[in-house]
Short mmCIF file of N, CA and C in Angstrom, two decimals:
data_model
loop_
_atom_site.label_atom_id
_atom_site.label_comp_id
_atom_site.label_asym_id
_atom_site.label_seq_id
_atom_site.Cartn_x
_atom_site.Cartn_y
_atom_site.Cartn_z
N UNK A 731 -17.14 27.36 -36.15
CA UNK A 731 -16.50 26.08 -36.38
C UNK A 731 -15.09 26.11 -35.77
N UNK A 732 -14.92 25.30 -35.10
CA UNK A 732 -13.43 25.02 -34.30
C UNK A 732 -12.22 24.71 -35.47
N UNK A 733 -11.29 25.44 -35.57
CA UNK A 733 -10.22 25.03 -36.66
C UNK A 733 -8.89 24.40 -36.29
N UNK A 734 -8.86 24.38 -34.67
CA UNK A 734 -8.05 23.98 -33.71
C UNK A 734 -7.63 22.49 -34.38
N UNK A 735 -6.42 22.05 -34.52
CA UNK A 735 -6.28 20.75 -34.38
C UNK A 735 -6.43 19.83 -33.58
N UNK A 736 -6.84 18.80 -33.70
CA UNK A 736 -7.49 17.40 -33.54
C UNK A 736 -6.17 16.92 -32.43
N UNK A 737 -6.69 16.82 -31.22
CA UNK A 737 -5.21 16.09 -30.00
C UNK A 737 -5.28 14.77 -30.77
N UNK A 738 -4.43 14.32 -29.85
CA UNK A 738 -4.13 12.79 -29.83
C UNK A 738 -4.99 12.46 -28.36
N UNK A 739 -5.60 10.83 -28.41
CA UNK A 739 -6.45 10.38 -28.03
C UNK A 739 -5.76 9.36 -27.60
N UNK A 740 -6.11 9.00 -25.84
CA UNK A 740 -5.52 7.99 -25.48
C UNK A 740 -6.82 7.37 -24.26
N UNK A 741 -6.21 5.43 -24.86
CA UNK A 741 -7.55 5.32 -23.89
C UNK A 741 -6.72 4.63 -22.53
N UNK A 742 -7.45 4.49 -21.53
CA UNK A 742 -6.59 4.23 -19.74
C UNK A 742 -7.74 3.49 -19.44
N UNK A 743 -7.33 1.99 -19.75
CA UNK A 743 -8.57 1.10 -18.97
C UNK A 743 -8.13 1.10 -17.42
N UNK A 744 -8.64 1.47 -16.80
CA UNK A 744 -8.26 0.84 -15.52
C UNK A 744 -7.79 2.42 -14.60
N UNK A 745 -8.29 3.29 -15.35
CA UNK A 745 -7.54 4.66 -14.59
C UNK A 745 -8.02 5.47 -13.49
N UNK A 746 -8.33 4.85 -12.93
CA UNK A 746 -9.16 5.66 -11.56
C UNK A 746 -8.46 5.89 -10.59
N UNK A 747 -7.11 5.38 -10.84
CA UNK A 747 -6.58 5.58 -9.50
C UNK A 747 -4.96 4.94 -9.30
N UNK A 748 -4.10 5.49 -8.40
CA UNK A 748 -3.09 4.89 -8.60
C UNK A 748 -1.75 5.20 -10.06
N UNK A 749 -1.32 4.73 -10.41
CA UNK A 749 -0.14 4.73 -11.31
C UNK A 749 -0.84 4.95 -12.59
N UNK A 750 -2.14 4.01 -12.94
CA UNK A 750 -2.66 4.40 -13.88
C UNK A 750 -3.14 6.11 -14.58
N UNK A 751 -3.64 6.45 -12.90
CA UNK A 751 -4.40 8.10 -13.12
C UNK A 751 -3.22 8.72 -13.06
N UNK A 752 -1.73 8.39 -12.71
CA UNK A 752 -1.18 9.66 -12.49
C UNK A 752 -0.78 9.33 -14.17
N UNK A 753 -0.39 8.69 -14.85
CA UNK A 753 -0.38 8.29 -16.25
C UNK A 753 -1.20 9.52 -17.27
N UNK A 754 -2.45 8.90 -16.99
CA UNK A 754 -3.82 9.73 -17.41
C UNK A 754 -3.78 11.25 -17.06
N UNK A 755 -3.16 11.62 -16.15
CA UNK A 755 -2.44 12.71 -15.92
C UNK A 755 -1.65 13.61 -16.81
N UNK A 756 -0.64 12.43 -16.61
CA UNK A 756 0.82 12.88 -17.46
C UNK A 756 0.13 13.00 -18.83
N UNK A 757 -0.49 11.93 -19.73
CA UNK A 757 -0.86 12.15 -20.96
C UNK A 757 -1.72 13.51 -21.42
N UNK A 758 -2.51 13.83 -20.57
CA UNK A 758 -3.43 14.75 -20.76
C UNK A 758 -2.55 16.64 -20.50
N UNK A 759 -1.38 16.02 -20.20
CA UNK A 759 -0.42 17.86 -19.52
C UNK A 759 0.04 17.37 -20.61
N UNK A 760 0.46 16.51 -21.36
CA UNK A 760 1.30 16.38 -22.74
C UNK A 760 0.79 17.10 -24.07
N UNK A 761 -0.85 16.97 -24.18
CA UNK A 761 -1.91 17.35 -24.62
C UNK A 761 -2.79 16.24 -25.30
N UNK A 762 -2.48 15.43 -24.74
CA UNK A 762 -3.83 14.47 -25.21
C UNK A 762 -5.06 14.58 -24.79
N UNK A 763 -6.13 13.94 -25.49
CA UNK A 763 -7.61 14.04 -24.51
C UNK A 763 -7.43 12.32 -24.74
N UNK A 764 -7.99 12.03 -23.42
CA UNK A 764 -7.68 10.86 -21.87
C UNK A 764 -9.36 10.56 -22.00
N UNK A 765 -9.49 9.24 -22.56
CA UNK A 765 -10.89 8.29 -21.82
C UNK A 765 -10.40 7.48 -20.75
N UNK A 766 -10.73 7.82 -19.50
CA UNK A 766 -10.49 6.74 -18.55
C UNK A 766 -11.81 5.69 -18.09
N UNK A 767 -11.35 4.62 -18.06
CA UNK A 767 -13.01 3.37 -18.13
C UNK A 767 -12.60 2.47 -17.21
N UNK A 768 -13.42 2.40 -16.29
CA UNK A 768 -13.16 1.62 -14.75
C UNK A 768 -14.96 0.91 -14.84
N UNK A 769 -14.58 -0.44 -14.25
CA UNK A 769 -16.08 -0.94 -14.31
C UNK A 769 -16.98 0.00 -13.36
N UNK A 770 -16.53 0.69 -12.58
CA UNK A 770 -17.31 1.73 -11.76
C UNK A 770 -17.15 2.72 -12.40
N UNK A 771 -18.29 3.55 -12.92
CA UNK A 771 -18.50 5.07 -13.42
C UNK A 771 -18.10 5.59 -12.16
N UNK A 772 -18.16 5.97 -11.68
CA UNK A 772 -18.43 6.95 -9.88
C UNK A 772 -16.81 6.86 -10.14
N UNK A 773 -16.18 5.78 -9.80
CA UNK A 773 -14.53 6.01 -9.75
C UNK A 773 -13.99 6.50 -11.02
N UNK A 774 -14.40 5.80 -12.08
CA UNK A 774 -13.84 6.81 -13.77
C UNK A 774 -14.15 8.23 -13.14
N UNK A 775 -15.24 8.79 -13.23
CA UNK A 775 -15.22 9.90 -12.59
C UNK A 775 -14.31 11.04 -11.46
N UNK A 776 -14.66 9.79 -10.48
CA UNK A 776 -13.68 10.78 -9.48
C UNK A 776 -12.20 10.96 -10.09
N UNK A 777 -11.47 9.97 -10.41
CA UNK A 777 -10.67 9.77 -11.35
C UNK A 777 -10.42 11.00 -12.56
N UNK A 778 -10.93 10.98 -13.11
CA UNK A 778 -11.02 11.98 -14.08
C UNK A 778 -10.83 13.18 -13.93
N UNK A 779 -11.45 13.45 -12.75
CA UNK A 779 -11.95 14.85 -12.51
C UNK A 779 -10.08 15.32 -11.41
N UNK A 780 -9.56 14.28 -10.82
CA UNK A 780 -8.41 14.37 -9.57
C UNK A 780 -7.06 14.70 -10.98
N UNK A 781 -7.37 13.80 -12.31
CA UNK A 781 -6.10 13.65 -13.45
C UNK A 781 -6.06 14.84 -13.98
N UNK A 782 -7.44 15.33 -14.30
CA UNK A 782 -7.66 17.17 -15.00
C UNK A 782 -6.96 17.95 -13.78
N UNK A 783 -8.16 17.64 -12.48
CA UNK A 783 -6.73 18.98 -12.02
C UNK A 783 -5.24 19.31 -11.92
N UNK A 784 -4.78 17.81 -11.88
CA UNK A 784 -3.28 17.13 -11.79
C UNK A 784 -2.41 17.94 -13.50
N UNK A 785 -3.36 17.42 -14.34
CA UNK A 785 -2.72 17.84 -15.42
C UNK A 785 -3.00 19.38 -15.57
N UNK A 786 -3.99 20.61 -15.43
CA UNK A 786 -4.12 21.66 -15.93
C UNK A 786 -3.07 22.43 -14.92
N UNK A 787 -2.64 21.88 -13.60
CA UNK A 787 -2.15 22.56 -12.77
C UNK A 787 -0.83 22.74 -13.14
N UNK A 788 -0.23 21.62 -14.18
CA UNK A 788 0.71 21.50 -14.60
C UNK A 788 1.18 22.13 -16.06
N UNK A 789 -0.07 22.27 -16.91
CA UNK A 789 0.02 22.62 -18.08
C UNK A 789 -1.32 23.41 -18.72
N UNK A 790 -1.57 24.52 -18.65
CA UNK A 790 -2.92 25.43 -19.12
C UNK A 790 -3.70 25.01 -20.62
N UNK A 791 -1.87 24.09 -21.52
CA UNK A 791 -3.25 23.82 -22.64
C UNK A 791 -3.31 22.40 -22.74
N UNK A 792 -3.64 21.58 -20.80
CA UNK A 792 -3.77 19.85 -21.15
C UNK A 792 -4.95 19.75 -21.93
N UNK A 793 -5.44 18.78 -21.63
CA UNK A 793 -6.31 17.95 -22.90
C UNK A 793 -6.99 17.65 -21.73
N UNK A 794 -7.97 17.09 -22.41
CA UNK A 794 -9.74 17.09 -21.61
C UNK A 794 -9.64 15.41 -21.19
N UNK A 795 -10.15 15.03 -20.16
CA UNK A 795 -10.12 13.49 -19.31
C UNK A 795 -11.62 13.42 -19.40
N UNK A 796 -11.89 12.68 -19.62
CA UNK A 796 -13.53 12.08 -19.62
C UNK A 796 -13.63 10.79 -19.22
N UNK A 797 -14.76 10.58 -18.64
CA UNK A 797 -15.10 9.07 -17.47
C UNK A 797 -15.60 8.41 -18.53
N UNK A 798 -15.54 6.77 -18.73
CA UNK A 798 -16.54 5.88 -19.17
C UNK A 798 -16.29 5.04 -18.33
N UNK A 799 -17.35 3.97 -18.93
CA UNK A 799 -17.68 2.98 -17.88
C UNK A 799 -17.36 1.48 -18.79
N UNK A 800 -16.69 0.52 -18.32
CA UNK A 800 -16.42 -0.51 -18.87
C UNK A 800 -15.28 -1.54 -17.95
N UNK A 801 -16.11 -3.32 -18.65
CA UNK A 801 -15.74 -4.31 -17.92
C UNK A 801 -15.02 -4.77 -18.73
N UNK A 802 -13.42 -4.57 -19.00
CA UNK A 802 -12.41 -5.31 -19.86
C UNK A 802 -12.74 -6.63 -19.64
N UNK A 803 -13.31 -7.49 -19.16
CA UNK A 803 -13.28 -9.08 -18.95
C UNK A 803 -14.92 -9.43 -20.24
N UNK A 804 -15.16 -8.10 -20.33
CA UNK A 804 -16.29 -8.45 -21.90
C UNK A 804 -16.22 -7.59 -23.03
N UNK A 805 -15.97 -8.68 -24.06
CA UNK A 805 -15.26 -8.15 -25.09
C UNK A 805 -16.09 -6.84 -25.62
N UNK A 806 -17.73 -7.40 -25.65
CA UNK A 806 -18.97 -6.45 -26.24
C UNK A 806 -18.51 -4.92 -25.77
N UNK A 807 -17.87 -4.69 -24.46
CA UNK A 807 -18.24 -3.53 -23.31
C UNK A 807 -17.02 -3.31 -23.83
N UNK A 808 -16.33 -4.09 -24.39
CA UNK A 808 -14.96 -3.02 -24.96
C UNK A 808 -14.81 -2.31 -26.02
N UNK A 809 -15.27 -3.64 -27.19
CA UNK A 809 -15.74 -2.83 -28.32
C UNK A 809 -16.56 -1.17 -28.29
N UNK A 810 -17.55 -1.70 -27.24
CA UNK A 810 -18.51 -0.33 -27.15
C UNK A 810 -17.93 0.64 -26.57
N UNK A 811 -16.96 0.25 -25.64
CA UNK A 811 -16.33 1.88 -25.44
C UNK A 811 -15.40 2.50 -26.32
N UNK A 812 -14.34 1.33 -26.85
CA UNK A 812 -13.82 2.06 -27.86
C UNK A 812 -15.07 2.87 -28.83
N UNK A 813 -15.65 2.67 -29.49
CA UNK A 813 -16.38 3.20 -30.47
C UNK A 813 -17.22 4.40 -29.63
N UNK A 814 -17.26 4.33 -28.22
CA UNK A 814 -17.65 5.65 -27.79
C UNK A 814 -16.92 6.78 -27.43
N UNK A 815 -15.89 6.33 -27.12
CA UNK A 815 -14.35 7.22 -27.05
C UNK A 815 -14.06 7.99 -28.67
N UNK A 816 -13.98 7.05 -29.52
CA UNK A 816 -13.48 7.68 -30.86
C UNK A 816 -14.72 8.19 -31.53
N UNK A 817 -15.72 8.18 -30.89
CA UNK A 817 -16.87 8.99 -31.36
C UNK A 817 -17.20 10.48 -30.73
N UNK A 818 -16.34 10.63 -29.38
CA UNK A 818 -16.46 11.81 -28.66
C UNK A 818 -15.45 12.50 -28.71
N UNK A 819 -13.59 11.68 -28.69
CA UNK A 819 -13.02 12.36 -29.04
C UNK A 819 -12.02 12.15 -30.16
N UNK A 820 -12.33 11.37 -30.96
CA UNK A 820 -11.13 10.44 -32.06
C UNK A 820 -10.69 9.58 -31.96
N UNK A 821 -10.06 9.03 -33.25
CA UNK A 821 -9.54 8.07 -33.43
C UNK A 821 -8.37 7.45 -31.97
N UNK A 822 -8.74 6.61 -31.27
CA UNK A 822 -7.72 6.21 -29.87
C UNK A 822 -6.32 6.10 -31.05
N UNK A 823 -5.13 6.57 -30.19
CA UNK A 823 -3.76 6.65 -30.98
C UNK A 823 -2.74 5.58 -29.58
N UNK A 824 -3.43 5.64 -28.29
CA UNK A 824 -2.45 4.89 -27.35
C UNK A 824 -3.81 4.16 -26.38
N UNK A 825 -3.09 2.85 -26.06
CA UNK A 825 -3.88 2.17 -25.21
C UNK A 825 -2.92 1.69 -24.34
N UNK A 826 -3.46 2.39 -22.88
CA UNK A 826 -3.10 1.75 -21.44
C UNK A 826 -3.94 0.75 -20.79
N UNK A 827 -3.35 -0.40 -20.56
CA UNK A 827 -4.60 -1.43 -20.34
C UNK A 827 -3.71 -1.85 -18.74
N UNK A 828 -3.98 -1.36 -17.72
CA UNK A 828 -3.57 -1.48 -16.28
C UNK A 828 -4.94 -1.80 -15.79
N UNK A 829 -6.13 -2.10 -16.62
CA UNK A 829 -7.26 -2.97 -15.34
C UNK A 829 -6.78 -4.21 -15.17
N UNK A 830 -7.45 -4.39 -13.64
CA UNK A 830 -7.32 -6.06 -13.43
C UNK A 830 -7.08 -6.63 -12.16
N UNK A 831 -6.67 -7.42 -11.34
CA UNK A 831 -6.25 -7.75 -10.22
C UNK A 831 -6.47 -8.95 -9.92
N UNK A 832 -5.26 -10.00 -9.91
CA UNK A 832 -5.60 -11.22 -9.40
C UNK A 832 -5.46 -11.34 -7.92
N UNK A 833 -5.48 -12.31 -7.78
CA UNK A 833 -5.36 -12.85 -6.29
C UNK A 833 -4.13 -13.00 -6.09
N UNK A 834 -3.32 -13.75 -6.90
CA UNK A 834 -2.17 -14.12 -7.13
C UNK A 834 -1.24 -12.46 -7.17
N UNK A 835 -1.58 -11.91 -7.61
CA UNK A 835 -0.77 -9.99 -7.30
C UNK A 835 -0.56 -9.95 -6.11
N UNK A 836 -1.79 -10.26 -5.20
CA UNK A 836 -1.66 -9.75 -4.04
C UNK A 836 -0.53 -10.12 -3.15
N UNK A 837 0.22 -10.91 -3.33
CA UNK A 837 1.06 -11.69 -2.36
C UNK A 837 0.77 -11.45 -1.09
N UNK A 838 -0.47 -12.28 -0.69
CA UNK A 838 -1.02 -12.09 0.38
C UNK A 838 -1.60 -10.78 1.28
N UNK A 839 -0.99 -9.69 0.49
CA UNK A 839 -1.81 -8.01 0.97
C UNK A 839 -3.37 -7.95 0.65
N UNK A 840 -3.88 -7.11 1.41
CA UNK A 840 -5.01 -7.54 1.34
C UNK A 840 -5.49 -6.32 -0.03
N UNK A 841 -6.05 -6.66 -0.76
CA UNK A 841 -6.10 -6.07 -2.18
C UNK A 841 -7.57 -5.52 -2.43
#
């Protein structure tokens, strides 16, 4: 039985990449364990896997990054990830919500 204490749990909608993952990063060398949830699994993933090395390289006892998959624009797919996050690794204690992208962001760059 593990007697280790329980991290702190943070969830990163939108963390695959960019300001968000280096975030998901930073939280996870702090010692949190990191759900990152991008409507693409494949990018949560790659994501995940670029923030762990980012963070262990930085800190030997970061916290574990794990991929989900979820469309912040439906409420159902949010609910359900929260409740799959705090079922794998606890109670969420911080929420980064950086998904999204309008048109209007772009100021004409192509996005």
């Amino acid at each position: 039985m593990d007697s280790s204490p329980a991290r702190p749990v943070a969830l990163v909608a939108g963390g695959s990449r960019g300001l968000d993952l280096l975030v998901a990063a930073e939280l996870a060398g702090r010692g949190y364990d990191v759900a990152i949830c991008s409507r693409h699994l494949d990018q949560a993933r790659q994501g995940a896997e670029v923030a762990q090395q980012r963070a262990a390289a930085g800190e030997p006892a970061a916290g574990r990054i794990v991929a989900t998959r979820c469309d912040v624009s439906d409420r159902q797919a949010v609910r359900d990830v929260v409740r799959q996050v705090e079922a794998e690794l606890g109670p969420v204690e911080v929420l980064l919500h950086v998904a999204g992208i309008t048109q209007a962001a772009c100021h004409g760059y192509r996005c």
